[in-house]
PDB file of C-alpha atoms in Angstrom:
ATOM      1  CA  VAL M1169     120.666  93.522 111.918  1.00 37.00           C
ATOM      2  CA  PHE M1170     122.562  94.122 108.481  1.00 40.00           C
ATOM      3  CA  SER M1171     125.919  93.727 108.394  1.00 44.00           C
ATOM      4  CA  GLY M1172     125.895  93.207 104.166  1.00 56.00           C
ATOM      5  CA  ASN M1173     124.263  89.855 104.301  1.00 63.00           C
ATOM      6  CA  ASN M1174     122.228  87.299 105.930  1.00 84.00           C
ATOM      7  CA  LEU M1175     118.539  89.376 106.255  1.00 92.00           C
ATOM      8  CA  ASN M1176     115.510  87.685 107.107  1.00 95.00           C
ATOM      9  CA  ILE M1177     113.275  88.229 104.350  1.00 96.00           C
ATOM     10  CA  LEU M1178     109.450  87.376 103.508  1.00 98.00           C
ATOM     11  CA  ILE M1179     108.074  87.748  99.733  1.00 98.00           C
ATOM     12  CA  ALA M1180     104.594  88.264  99.605  1.00 98.00           C
ATOM     13  CA  GLU M1181     104.323  87.736  96.059  1.00 96.00           C
ATOM     14  CA  ASP M1182     101.543  85.599  94.339  1.00 95.00           C
ATOM     15  CA  ASP M1183     102.986  85.297  90.722  1.00 93.00           C
ATOM     16  CA  GLU M1184     105.557  82.804  90.851  1.00 95.00           C
ATOM     17  CA  ASN M1185     107.703  84.248  88.166  1.00 93.00           C
ATOM     18  CA  SER M1186     108.151  87.523  90.445  1.00 92.00           C
ATOM     19  CA  PHE M1187     108.783  85.550  93.254  1.00 95.00           C
ATOM     20  CA  LEU M1188     111.377  83.589  91.679  1.00 95.00           C
ATOM     21  CA  TYR M1189     113.173  86.838  90.069  1.00 93.00           C
ATOM     22  CA  LEU M1190     113.278  88.519  93.329  1.00 93.00           C
ATOM     23  CA  SER M1191     114.389  85.467  95.136  1.00 93.00           C
ATOM     24  CA  THR M1192     117.513  84.631  92.666  1.00 91.00           C
ATOM     25  CA  ILE M1193     118.758  88.479  93.156  1.00 89.00           C
ATOM     26  CA  LEU M1194     118.519  88.237  97.044  1.00 88.00           C
ATOM     27  CA  LYS M1195     119.758  84.498  97.789  1.00 82.00           C
ATOM     28  CA  SER M1196     122.594  85.814  95.977  1.00 76.00           C
ATOM     29  CA  ASP M1197     123.674  87.161  99.475  1.00 79.00           C
ATOM     30  CA  ASN M1198     122.764  84.720 101.086  1.00 81.00           C
ATOM     31  CA  HIS M1199     119.541  86.073 102.671  1.00 89.00           C
ATOM     32  CA  LYS M1200     117.339  83.909 103.989  1.00 92.00           C
ATOM     33  CA  ILE M1201     113.642  83.893 101.984  1.00 95.00           C
ATOM     34  CA  ILE M1202     110.170  82.905 103.306  1.00 97.00           C
ATOM     35  CA  HIS M1203     107.562  83.018 100.770  1.00 98.00           C
ATOM     36  CA  SER M1204     103.972  83.997 101.127  1.00 98.00           C
ATOM     37  CA  THR M1205     101.283  83.784  98.461  1.00 98.00           C
ATOM     38  CA  THR M1206      98.275  85.304 100.227  1.00 98.00           C
ATOM     39  CA  GLY M1207      97.392  88.490 102.467  1.00 98.00           C
ATOM     40  CA  PRO M1208      96.450  86.106 105.091  1.00 98.00           C
ATOM     41  CA  GLN M1209      98.975  83.791 104.719  1.00 98.00           C
ATOM     42  CA  THR M1210     101.723  86.773 104.856  1.00 98.00           C
ATOM     43  CA  ILE M1211     100.424  87.947 108.130  1.00 98.00           C
ATOM     44  CA  GLU M1212     100.527  84.461 109.661  1.00 98.00           C
ATOM     45  CA  LEU M1213     104.169  84.025 108.485  1.00 98.00           C
ATOM     46  CA  PHE M1214     105.039  87.406 110.135  1.00 98.00           C
ATOM     47  CA  THR M1215     103.791  86.744 113.386  1.00 97.00           C
ATOM     48  CA  GLN M1216     105.578  83.381 113.277  1.00 97.00           C
ATOM     49  CA  ASN M1217     108.958  84.799 111.953  1.00 95.00           C
ATOM     50  CA  PRO M1218     109.293  88.031 114.684  1.00 88.00           C
ATOM     51  CA  ASN M1219     113.171  87.951 113.598  1.00 93.00           C
ATOM     52  CA  ILE M1220     112.050  89.067 109.916  1.00 96.00           C
ATOM     53  CA  ASP M1221     114.160  92.086 108.612  1.00 95.00           C
ATOM     54  CA  LEU M1222     112.390  92.968 105.548  1.00 96.00           C
ATOM     55  CA  ILE M1223     109.211  92.209 103.520  1.00 98.00           C
ATOM     56  CA  PHE M1224     108.478  92.796  99.976  1.00 97.00           C
ATOM     57  CA  MET M1225     104.592  93.072  99.910  1.00 97.00           C
ATOM     58  CA  ASP M1226     103.081  92.531  96.549  1.00 95.00           C
ATOM     59  CA  ILE M1227      99.945  94.838  96.771  1.00 93.00           C
ATOM     60  CA  GLN M1228      97.421  92.716  94.327  1.00 91.00           C
ATOM     61  CA  LEU M1229      97.811  89.620  97.222  1.00 94.00           C
ATOM     62  CA  PRO M1230      94.590  87.591  97.253  1.00 95.00           C
ATOM     63  CA  GLY M1231      92.713  87.182 100.387  1.00 96.00           C
ATOM     64  CA  ILE M1232      93.806  90.709 101.934  1.00 95.00           C
ATOM     65  CA  ASN M1233      95.536  93.226  99.746  1.00 95.00           C
ATOM     66  CA  GLY M1234      98.976  94.472 100.543  1.00 96.00           C
ATOM     67  CA  TYR M1235      97.818  97.760 101.917  1.00 95.00           C
ATOM     68  CA  GLU M1236      95.805  96.127 104.646  1.00 97.00           C
ATOM     69  CA  VAL M1237      98.521  93.722 105.174  1.00 98.00           C
ATOM     70  CA  THR M1238     101.171  96.019 105.864  1.00 98.00           C
ATOM     71  CA  ARG M1239      98.243  98.328 108.277  1.00 97.00           C
ATOM     72  CA  HIS M1240      98.020  94.641 110.238  1.00 97.00           C
ATOM     73  CA  ILE M1241     101.943  94.142 110.622  1.00 97.00           C
ATOM     74  CA  ARG M1242     102.463  97.809 111.298  1.00 97.00           C
ATOM     75  CA  GLU M1243     100.044  97.266 114.535  1.00 96.00           C
ATOM     76  CA  LEU M1244     102.128  94.232 115.556  1.00 95.00           C
ATOM     77  CA  SER M1245     105.824  96.247 114.750  1.00 95.00           C
ATOM     78  CA  GLN M1246     107.056  99.455 113.480  1.00 94.00           C
ATOM     79  CA  ASP M1247     110.554  98.003 113.068  1.00 93.00           C
ATOM     80  CA  VAL M1248     110.340  95.806 109.925  1.00 96.00           C
ATOM     81  CA  ILE M1249     110.790  97.231 106.793  1.00 96.00           C
ATOM     82  CA  ILE M1250     107.821  97.065 104.172  1.00 97.00           C
ATOM     83  CA  ILE M1251     108.613  97.830 100.680  1.00 96.00           C
ATOM     84  CA  ALA M1252     105.917  97.491  98.569  1.00 95.00           C
ATOM     85  CA  GLN M1253     105.751  96.028  95.020  1.00 92.00           C
ATOM     86  CA  THR M1254     102.850  96.451  92.411  1.00 82.00           C
ATOM     87  CA  ALA M1255     103.085  96.833  88.396  1.00 79.00           C
ATOM     88  CA  TYR M1256     101.141  99.764  88.691  1.00 70.00           C
ATOM     89  CA  ALA M1257     103.129 102.646  88.804  1.00 68.00           C
ATOM     90  CA  HIS M1258     100.849 105.549  89.400  1.00 76.00           C
ATOM     91  CA  PRO M1259     102.358 108.164  91.746  1.00 77.00           C
ATOM     92  CA  SER M1260      99.036 107.671  94.191  1.00 84.00           C
ATOM     93  CA  ASP M1261     100.029 104.373  94.805  1.00 82.00           C
ATOM     94  CA  ARG M1262     103.390 105.525  96.094  1.00 83.00           C
ATOM     95  CA  GLU M1263     101.707 107.957  98.072  1.00 89.00           C
ATOM     96  CA  LYS M1264      99.006 105.068  99.506  1.00 91.00           C
ATOM     97  CA  ALA M1265     101.654 102.406 100.120  1.00 92.00           C
ATOM     98  CA  LEU M1266     103.969 105.079 102.435  1.00 93.00           C
ATOM     99  CA  GLU M1267     100.413 106.490 104.200  1.00 95.00           C
ATOM    100  CA  VAL M1268      99.763 102.604 105.014  1.00 95.00           C
ATOM    101  CA  GLY M1269     102.969 102.251 106.756  1.00 96.00           C
ATOM    102  CA  CYS M1270     105.575 101.318 103.571  1.00 96.00           C
ATOM    103  CA  ASN M1271     109.056 102.501 104.107  1.00 93.00           C
ATOM    104  CA  ASP M1272     109.336 102.417 100.616  1.00 91.00           C
ATOM    105  CA  TYR M1273     107.822 101.407  97.121  1.00 90.00           C
ATOM    106  CA  ILE M1274     109.408  99.521  94.084  1.00 91.00           C
ATOM    107  CA  SER M1275     107.391  99.253  90.497  1.00 87.00           C
ATOM    108  CA  LYS M1276     107.662  96.129  88.776  1.00 85.00           C
ATOM    109  CA  PRO M1277     109.601  95.433  86.400  1.00 84.00           C
ATOM    110  CA  TYR M1278     112.667  96.188  88.524  1.00 84.00           C
ATOM    111  CA  LYS M1279     116.000  95.359  88.252  1.00 88.00           C
ATOM    112  CA  ARG M1280     118.675  93.692  90.057  1.00 89.00           C
ATOM    113  CA  GLU M1281     120.471  97.073  90.362  1.00 90.00           C
ATOM    114  CA  THR M1282     117.728  98.451  91.802  1.00 89.00           C
ATOM    115  CA  ILE M1283     116.953  95.839  94.587  1.00 91.00           C
ATOM    116  CA  LYS M1284     120.952  96.110  95.645  1.00 87.00           C
ATOM    117  CA  LYS M1285     120.870  99.727  95.770  1.00 88.00           C
ATOM    118  CA  LEU M1286     117.365  99.420  97.810  1.00 89.00           C
ATOM    119  CA  LEU M1287     118.994  97.309 100.543  1.00 89.00           C
ATOM    120  CA  HIS M1288     122.495  99.213 100.667  1.00 86.00           C
ATOM    121  CA  ASP M1289     120.269 102.009 101.425  1.00 87.00           C
ATOM    122  CA  LEU M1290     117.780 100.827 103.594  1.00 86.00           C
ATOM    123  CA  PHE M1291     120.657  98.607 105.597  1.00 84.00           C
ATOM    124  CA  ILE M1292     123.745 100.096 105.347  1.00 80.00           C
ATOM    125  CA  GLU M1293     123.044 103.819 104.736  1.00 73.00           C
ATOM    126  CA  GLY M1294     120.386 103.671 107.076  1.00 65.00           C
ATOM    127  CA  LYS M1295     118.067 105.616 105.041  1.00 46.00           C
TER     128      LYS M1295
END
């Protein structure tokens, strides 16, 4: 699926600045970006785009929160990589994200190097 670039990535993020920052990092490697701003829209876009490789899941999405969206997506696919992202950096948040089916968790604000390392670890190292 991953050859170093060209991933199909869904960014579920209702904060425009956070979306623009993350998409700028990802577009530098020619990844295809799809953007959703609500929980229901995230589920809909995932259903319409079964070739999505990776979802950056904001936990505080309007409509349906990121935990519930992740549970729903896991009923549809065990293969897509889901990374929870939130400004709340409590250890219990990470545990809850992993419990509902996220593959990993990052807290905001994150750096470009953090995102690049995460992609490398997940798609090249196969972690």
